[in-house]
Coordinates of C-alpha atoms in Angstrom, one line a residue:
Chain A
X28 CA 83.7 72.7 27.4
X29 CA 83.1 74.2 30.8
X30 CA 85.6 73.5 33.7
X31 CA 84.1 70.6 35.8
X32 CA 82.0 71.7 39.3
X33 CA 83.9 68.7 40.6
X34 CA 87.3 67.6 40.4
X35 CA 86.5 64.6 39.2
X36 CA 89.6 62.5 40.1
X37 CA 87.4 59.8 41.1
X38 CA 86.3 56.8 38.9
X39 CA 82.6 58.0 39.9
X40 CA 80.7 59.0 36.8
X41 CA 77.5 59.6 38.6
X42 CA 77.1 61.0 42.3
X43 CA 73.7 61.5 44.2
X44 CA 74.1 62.6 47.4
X45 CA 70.8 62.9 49.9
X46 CA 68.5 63.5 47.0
X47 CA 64.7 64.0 47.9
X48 CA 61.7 64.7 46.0
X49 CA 57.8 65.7 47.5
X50 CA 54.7 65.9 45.1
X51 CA 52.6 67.8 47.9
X52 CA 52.3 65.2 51.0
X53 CA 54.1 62.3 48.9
X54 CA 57.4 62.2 49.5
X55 CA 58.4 60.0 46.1
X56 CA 62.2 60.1 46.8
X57 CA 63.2 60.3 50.3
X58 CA 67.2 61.1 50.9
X59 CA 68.9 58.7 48.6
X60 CA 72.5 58.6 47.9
X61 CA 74.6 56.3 45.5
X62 CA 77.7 56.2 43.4
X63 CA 78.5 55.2 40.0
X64 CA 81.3 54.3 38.5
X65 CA 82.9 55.1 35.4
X66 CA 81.6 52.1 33.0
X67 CA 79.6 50.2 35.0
X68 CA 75.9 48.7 34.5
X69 CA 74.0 49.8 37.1
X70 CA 70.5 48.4 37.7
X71 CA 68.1 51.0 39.5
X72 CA 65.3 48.5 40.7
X73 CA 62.1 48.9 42.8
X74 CA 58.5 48.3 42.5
X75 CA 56.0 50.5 40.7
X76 CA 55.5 53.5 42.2
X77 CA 59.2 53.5 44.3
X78 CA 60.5 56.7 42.9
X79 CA 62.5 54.7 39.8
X80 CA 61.3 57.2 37.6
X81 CA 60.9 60.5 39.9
X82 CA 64.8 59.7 40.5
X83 CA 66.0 59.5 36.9
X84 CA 63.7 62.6 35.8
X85 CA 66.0 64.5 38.6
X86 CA 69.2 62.5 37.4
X87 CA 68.4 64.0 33.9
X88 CA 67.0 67.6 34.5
X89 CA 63.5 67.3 33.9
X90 CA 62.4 67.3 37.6
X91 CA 64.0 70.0 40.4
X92 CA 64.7 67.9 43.6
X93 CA 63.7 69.5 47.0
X94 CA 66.9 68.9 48.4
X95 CA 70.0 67.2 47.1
X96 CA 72.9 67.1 45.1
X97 CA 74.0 65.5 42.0
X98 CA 77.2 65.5 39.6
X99 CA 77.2 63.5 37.0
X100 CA 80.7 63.9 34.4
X101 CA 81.7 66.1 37.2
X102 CA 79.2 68.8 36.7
X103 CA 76.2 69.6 39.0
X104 CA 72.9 68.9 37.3
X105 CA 71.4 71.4 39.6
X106 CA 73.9 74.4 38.9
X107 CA 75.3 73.3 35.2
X108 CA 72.0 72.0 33.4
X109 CA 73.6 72.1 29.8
X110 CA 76.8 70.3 30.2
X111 CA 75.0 67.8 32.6
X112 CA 72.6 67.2 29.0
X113 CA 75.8 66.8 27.2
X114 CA 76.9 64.5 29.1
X115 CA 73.9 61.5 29.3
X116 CA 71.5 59.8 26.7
X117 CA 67.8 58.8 27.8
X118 CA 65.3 56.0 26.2
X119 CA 62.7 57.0 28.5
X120 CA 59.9 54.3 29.6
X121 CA 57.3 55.8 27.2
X122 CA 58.3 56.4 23.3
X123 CA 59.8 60.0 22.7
X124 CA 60.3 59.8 19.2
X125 CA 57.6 62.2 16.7
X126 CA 55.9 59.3 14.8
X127 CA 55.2 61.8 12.0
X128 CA 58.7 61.6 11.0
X129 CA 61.4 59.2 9.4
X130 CA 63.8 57.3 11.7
X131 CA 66.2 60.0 9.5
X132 CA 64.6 62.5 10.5
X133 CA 64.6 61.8 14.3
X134 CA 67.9 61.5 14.4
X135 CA 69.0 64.3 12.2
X136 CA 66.6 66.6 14.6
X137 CA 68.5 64.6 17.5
X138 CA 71.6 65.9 15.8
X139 CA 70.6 69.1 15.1
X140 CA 69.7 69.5 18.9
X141 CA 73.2 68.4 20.1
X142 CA 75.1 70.8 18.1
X143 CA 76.2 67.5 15.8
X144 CA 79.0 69.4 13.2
X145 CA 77.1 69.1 9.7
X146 CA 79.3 67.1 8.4
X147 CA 79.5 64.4 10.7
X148 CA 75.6 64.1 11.1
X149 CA 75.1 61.9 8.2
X150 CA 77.6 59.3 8.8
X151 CA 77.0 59.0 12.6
X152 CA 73.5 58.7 11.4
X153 CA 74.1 56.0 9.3
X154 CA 76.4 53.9 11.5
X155 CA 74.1 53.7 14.6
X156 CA 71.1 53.1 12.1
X157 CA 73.3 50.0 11.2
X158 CA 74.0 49.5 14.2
X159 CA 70.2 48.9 15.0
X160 CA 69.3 46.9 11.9
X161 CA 67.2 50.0 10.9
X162 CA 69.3 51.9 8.1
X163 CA 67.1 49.9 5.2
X164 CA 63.9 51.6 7.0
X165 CA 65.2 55.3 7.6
X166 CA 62.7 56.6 5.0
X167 CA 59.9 55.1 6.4
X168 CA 57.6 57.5 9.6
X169 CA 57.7 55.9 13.1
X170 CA 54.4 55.7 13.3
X171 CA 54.6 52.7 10.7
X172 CA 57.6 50.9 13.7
X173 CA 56.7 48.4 15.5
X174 CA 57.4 48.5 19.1
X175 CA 60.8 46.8 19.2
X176 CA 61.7 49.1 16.3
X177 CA 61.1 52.0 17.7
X178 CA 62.9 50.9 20.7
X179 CA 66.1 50.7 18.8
X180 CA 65.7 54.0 17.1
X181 CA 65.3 55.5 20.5
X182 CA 68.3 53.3 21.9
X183 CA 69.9 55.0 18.5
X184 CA 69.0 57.9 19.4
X185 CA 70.2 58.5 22.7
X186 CA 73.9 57.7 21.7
X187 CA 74.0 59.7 19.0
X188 CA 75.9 63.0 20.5
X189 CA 78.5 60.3 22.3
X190 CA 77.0 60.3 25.8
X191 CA 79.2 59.2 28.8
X192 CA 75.8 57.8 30.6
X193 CA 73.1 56.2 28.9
X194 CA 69.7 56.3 31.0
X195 CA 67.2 53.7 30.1
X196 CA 64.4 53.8 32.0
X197 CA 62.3 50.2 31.2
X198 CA 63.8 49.8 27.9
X199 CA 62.7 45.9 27.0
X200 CA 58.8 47.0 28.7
X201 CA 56.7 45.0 26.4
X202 CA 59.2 43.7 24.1
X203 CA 59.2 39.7 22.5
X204 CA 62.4 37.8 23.8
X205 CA 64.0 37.9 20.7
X206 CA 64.0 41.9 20.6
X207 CA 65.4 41.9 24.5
X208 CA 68.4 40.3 23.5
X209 CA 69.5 42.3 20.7
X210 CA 68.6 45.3 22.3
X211 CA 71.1 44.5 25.3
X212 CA 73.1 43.3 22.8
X213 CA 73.7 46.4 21.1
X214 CA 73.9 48.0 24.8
X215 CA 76.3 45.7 26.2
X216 CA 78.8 46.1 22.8
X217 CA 79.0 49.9 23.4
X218 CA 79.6 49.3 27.0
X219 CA 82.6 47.0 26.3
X220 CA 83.9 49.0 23.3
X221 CA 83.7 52.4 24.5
X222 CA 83.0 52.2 28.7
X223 CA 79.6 54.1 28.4
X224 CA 78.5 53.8 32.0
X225 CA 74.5 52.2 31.5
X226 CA 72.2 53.6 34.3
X227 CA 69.1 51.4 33.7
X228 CA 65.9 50.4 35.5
X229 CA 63.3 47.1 34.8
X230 CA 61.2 45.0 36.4
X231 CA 62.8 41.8 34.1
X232 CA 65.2 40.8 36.5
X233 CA 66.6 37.8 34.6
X234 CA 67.6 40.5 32.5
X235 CA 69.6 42.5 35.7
X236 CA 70.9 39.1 36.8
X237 CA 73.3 38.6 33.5
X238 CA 74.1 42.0 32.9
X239 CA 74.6 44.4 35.8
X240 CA 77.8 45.2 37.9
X241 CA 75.6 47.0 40.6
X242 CA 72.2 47.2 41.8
X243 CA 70.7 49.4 44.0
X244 CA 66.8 48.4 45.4
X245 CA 64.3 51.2 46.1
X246 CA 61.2 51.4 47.8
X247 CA 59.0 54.1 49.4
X248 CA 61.4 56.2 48.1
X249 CA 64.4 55.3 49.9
X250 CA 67.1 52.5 49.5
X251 CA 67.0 49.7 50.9
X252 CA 69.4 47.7 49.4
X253 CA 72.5 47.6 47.4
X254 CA 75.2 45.9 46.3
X255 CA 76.3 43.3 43.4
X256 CA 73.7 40.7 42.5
X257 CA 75.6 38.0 44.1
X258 CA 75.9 40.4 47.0
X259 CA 72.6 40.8 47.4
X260 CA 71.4 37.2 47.1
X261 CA 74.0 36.2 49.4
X262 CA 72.8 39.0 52.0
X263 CA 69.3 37.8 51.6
X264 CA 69.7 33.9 51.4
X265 CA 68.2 33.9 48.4
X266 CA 68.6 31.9 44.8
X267 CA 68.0 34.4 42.3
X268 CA 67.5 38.1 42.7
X269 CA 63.7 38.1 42.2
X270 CA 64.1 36.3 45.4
X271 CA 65.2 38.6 47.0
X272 CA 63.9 41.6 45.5
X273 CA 60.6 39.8 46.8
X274 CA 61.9 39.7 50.4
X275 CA 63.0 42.8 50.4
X276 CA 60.1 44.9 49.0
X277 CA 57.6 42.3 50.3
X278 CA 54.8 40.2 48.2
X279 CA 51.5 43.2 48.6
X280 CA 50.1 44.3 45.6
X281 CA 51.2 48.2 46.1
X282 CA 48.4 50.7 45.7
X283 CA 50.4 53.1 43.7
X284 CA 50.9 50.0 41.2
X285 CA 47.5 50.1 40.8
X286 CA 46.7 53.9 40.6
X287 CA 49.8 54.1 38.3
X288 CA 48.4 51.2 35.7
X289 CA 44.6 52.7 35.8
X290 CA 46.6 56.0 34.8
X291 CA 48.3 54.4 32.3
X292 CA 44.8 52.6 31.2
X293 CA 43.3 56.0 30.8
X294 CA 46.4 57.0 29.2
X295 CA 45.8 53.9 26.5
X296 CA 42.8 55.0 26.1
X297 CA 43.7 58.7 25.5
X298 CA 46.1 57.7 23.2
X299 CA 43.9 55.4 21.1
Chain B
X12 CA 71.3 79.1 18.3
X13 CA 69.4 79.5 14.5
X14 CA 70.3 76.2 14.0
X15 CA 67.8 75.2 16.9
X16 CA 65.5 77.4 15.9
X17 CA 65.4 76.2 12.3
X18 CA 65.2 72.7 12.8
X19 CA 62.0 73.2 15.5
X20 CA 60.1 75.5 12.4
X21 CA 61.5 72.5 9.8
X22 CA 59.7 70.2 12.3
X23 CA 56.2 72.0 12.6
X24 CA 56.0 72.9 9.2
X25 CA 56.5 68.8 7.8
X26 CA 54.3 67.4 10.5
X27 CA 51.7 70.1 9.0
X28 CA 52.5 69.4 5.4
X29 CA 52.5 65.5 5.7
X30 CA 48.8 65.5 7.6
X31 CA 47.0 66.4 4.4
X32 CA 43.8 65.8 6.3
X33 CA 44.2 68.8 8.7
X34 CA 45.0 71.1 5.7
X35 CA 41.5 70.8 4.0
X36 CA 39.9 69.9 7.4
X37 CA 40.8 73.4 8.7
X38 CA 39.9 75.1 5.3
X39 CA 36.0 73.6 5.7
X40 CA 35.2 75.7 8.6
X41 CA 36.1 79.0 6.3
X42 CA 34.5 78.0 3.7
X43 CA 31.6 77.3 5.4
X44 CA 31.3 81.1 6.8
X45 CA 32.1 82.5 3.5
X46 CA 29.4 80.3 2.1
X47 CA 26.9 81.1 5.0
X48 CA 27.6 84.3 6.0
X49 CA 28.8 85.6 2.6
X50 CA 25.9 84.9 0.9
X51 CA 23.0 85.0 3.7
X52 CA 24.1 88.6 5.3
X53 CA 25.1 90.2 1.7
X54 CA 21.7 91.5 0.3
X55 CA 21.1 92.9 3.9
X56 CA 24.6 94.6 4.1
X57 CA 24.8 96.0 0.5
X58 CA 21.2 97.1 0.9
X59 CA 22.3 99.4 3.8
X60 CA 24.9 101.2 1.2
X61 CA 27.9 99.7 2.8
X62 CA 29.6 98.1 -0.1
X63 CA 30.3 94.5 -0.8
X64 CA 30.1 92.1 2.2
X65 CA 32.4 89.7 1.1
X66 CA 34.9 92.3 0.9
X67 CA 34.4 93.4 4.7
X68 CA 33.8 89.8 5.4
X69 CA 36.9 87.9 4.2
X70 CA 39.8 89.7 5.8
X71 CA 37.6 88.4 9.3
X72 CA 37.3 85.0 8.4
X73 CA 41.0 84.9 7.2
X74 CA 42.1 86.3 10.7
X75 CA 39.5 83.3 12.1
X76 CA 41.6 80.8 10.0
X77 CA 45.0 81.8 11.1
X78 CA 43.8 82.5 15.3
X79 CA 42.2 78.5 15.1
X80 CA 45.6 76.9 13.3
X81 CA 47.9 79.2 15.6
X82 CA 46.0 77.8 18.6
X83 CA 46.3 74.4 17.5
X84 CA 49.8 74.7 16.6
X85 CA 50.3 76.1 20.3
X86 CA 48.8 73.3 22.0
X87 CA 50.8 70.8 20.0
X88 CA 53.0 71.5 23.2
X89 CA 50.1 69.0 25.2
X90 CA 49.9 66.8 22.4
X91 CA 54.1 66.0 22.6
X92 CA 54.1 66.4 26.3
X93 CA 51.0 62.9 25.8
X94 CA 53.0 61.2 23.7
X95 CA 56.3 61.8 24.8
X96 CA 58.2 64.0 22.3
X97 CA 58.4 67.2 24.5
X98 CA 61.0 64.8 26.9
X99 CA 63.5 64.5 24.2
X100 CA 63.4 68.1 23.2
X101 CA 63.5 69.3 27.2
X102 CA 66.5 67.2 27.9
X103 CA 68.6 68.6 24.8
X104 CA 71.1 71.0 25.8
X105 CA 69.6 74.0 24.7
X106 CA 67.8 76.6 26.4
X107 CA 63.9 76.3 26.4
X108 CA 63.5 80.0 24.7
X109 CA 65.0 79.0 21.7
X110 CA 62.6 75.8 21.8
X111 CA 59.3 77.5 22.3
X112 CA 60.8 80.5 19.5
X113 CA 61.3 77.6 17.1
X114 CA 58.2 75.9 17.7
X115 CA 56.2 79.5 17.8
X116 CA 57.6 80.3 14.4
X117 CA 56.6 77.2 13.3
X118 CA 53.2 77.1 14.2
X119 CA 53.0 80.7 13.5
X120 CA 54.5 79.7 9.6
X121 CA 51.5 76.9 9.3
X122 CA 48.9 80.1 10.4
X123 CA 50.2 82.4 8.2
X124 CA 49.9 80.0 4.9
X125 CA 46.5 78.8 6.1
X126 CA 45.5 82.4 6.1
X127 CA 46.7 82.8 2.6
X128 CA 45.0 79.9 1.3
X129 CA 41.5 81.4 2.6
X130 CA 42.7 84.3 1.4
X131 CA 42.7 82.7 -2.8
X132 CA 39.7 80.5 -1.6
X133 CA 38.1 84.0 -0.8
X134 CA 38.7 85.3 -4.6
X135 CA 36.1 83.0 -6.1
X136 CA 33.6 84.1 -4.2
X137 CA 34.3 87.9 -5.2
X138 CA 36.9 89.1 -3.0
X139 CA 38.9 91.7 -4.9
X140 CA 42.6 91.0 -4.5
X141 CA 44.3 93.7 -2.9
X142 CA 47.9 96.1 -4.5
X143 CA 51.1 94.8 -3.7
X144 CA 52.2 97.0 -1.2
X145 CA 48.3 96.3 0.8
X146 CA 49.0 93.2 0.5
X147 CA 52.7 93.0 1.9
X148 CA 50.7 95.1 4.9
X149 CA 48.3 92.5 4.9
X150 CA 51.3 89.5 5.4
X151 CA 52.6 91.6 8.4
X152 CA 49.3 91.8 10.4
X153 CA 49.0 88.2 9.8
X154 CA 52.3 87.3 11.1
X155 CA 51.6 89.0 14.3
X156 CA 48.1 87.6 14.3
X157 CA 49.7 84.4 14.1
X158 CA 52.6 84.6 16.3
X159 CA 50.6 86.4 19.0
X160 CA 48.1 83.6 18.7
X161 CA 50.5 81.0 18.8
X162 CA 52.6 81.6 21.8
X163 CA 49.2 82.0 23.3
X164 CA 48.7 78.6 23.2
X165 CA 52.2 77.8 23.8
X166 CA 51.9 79.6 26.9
X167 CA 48.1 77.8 28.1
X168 CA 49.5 74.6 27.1
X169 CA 52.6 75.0 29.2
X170 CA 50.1 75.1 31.8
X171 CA 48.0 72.6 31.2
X172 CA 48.5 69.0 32.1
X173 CA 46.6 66.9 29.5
X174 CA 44.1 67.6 25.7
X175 CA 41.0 67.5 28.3
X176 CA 42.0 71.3 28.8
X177 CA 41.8 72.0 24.8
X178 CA 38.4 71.7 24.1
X179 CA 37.6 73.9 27.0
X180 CA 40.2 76.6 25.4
X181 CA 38.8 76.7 22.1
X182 CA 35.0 77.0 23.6
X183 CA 35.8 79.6 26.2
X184 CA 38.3 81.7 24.4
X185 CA 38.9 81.7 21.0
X186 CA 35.5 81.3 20.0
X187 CA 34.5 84.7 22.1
X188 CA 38.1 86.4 20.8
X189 CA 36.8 85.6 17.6
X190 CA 33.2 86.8 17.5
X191 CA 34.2 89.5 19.8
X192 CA 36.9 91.1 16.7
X193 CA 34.8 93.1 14.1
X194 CA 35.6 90.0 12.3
X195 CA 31.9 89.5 11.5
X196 CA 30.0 92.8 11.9
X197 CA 31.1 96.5 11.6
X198 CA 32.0 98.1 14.2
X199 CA 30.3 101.4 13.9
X200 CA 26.9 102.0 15.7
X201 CA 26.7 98.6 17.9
X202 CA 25.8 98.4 21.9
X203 CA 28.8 100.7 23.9
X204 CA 29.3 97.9 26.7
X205 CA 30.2 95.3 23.6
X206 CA 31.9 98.0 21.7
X207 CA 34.1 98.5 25.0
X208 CA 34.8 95.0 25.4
X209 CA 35.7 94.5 21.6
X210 CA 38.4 97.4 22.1
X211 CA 40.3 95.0 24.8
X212 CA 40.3 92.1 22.8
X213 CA 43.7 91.9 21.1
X214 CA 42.0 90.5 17.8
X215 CA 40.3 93.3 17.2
X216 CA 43.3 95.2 16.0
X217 CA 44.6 92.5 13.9
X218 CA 41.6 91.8 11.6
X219 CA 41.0 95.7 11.5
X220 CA 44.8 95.8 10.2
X221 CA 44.5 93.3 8.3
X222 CA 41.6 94.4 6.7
X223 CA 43.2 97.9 5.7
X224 CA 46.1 96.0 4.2
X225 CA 43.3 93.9 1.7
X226 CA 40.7 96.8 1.3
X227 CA 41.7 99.7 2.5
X228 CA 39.2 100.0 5.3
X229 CA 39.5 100.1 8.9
X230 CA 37.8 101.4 11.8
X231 CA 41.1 102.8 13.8
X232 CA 44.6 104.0 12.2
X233 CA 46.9 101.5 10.9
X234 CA 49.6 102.7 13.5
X235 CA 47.2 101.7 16.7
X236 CA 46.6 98.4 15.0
X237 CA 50.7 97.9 14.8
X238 CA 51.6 98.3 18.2
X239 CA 49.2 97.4 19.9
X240 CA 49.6 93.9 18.1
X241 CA 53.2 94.1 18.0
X242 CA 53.6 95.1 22.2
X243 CA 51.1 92.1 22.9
X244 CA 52.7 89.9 20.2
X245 CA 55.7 90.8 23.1
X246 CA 54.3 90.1 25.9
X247 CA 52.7 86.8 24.9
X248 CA 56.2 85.4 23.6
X249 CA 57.5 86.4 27.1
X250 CA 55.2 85.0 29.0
X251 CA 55.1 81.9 26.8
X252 CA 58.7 81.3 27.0
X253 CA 58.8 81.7 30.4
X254 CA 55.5 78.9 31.4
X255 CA 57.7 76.7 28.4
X256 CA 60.8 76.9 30.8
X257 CA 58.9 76.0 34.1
X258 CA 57.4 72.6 32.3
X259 CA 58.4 69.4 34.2
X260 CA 57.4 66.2 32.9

């Protein structure tokens, strides 16, 4: 492994420090800074259209920010992209996984991709498929998954090269109750057994109020609040945290909500 | 580093094998030409004491098989930057070159074995099958055909932000690279303005390779035909690699 960019004596897992991002005149991510500590649940929340995503695509090296720096395991994803991608695992908000293939087969191509030694591949494979409830289906193509199944392949996925982060970006978006709870389930296990520090962002914020440490609110691109939940309804005089999440990022229907779900309309009807 | 490589090819060439539609689908538009053209220029072409047409014919629909699947198989890049896959494969720590390599080979593979499928289609209706060794020349110039072809797509794909774009590709530039290649018609004695345009496109070399390696007839030397293909085959894998690296999702 690569000596570490930063001397990472700190419990801080994840550092952003005045990160911004511009898409021509937009300016989706406007100097945001935050800390994360080694093993904590961190809830990234905002309305659509906030910069949630635009943020974790630069957390995770798929988008160059304008201006910024980030470290997260002590290496800068700006100057040490592959040890950065060692370092994290991603369910992204849309499915990733090749729906041609097996659950097997996604994850062996996951393994293959992490530089997995050969002969640990099959039995990490086959404990996180267990994990998941999915080893009895990892013949079967994706395509065949339902939603919630797929869900835990990618959740299966993402942890199977050992990450010290694990990103999910909306990973309960459209799921039934039942599927909700064993997916956090699964996530808050790991996170007690082995510290994996969970970076996550949703718009279910029942969900946030029983399992974060942190929570950090964005909007219009920039912070605006942060804090513990009880922090944060306490700062706000407010009951629950969709209370405040309401007072703080206001009660307007946001245009970019509804440019971003006619894209995703077009995109539905693209995709069928 | 092969590893990588392997596993992207592995991937291409099951997603190809599994979609048993898009095998015969993609052989109906060959078979269709060798039908048509085969059979409706023939009399005219033999008449003119130039030999057999489906023997001039063939090698040009073959190279038509493998530049459509190579395209495709380029442009898969759009269909897994839609539907997510290309996330999972961007955020792996591995560098993009051997990504697009792996999926170029692969794509290229899938060309190269629909090529030889019209190829044994082609034998029942009366294509002589060539000697070993014209035939191992043959497998080359499709290889480079394919592999050109592929990161070609690769490369416009890279660009391109959504499978609106395809359609417009396939109308505006394969369908002129192909018709524009000696694929269908001799080159000797046609218009100098479209025998000058047909020397820049990059096709042209390939069929008139691949055509030597199956029947021993060509309109320039075999040695032209090789680099040419092979310097271009070059550049188009650098350029591809490099549009591949600059995608952000």
């Amino acid at each position: 492994m690569k000596e570490k960019e930063k001397n990472n004596t700190s419990q801080y897992i994840l550092e952003v420090s005045n990160l911004s991002k511009s898409f021509k005149k937009f300016k989706a991510v406007d100097n945001i800074s935050f800390k994360i500590k080694a093993g904590e649940v961190f809830a990234f929340l905002g309305p659509n259209g906030a910069g949630k995503s635009t943020t974790i695509k630069m957390l995770t090296t798929l988008l160059q920010p304008d201006e910024g720096e980030i470290f997260l395991n002590g290496f800068s994803v700006l100057k040490n992209k592959a040890e950065v991608r060692k370092s994290f695992g991603i369910v992204f908000q849309d499915p990733s996984l090749d729906s041609e293939l097996s659950a097997y087969e996604n994850m062996y191509f996951h393994a293959v991709l992490y530089k997995i030694p050969k002969k640990e591949r099959q039995l990490k494979i086959k404990n996180l498929l267990e994990m998941v409830d999915l080893w009895e289906k990892r013949k079967q193509v994706v395509k065949k998954f339902s939603g919630g199944m797929k869900r835990r392949l990618e959740i299966a996925r993402g942890l199977l090269h050992h990450p010290k982060v694990l990103f999910l970006d909306e990973p309960t978006l459209g799921l039934d109750p039942q599927t909700r709870q064993h997916i956090w389930q699964y996530i808050m296990n790991l996170n007690k057994s082995e510290g994996l520090t969970i970076f996550f962002s949703t718009h279910y914020l029942d969900e946030v109020e029983k399992i974060a440490n942190k929570v950090a609110i964005i909007d219009k691109g920039r912070i605006i609040e942060r804090g513990s939940v009880e922090e944060i309804k306490n700062r706000q005089n407010s009951k629950s945290l969709e209370d405040a999440f309401i007072k703080l990022t206001g009660n307007n229907l946001r245009n970019d909500e509804k440019a971003e779900t006619f894209s995703r309309f077009r995109q539905t009807i693209r995709k069928s | 580093m092969f590893n990588i490589i392997y596993i992207l090819w592995l991937r291409q060439i099951k997603r190809y094998w599994r979609s048993k539609s898009r095998i015969i689908g993609s052989l109906g538009q060959p078979v269709l030409f060798l039908v048509a053209l085969g059979f409706g220029f023939a009399p005219m072409y033999e008449a003119s004491g130039q030999g057999n047409f489906i023997q001039f014919l063939a090698p040009g629909i073959i190279a038509m098989s493998i530049i459509f699947t190579a395209m495709f198989s380029g442009m898969e890049v759009l269909w897994d930057k839609q539907f997510g896959f290309l996330k999972e494969t961007l955020v792996a720590p591995v560098s993009r070159f051997n990504i697009m390599l792996g999926r170029t080979l692969g794509g290229a593979s899938v060309a190269i074995f629909q090529g030889l499928l019209v190829l044994f289609i082609s034998s029942f209706f009366g294509f002589s099958l060539p000697s070993l060794g014209g035939f191992f020349l043959a497998l080359v110039f499709m290889f480079l055909i394919a592999l050109f072809f592929t990161a070609l797509g690769t490369a416009i794909a890279s660009m391109l932000e959504d499978m609106q774009g395809f359609q417009l590709i396939m109308s505006f530039l394969v369908m002129p690279i192909f018709f524009l290649s000696g694929s269908l018609f001799p080159l000797e004695g046609i218009n100098q303005v479209l025998y000058s345009v047909i020397r820049m496109n990059p096709l042209t070399y390939g069929v008139d390779g691949l055509r030597f390696g199956l029947t021993a007839q060509g309109s320039f030397s075999v040695g032209l035909d090789l680099i040419v293909l092979l310097v271009l085959t070059i550049v188009s894998l650098i350029i591809g690699a490099k549009l591949f690296s600059r995608i952000q999702t």
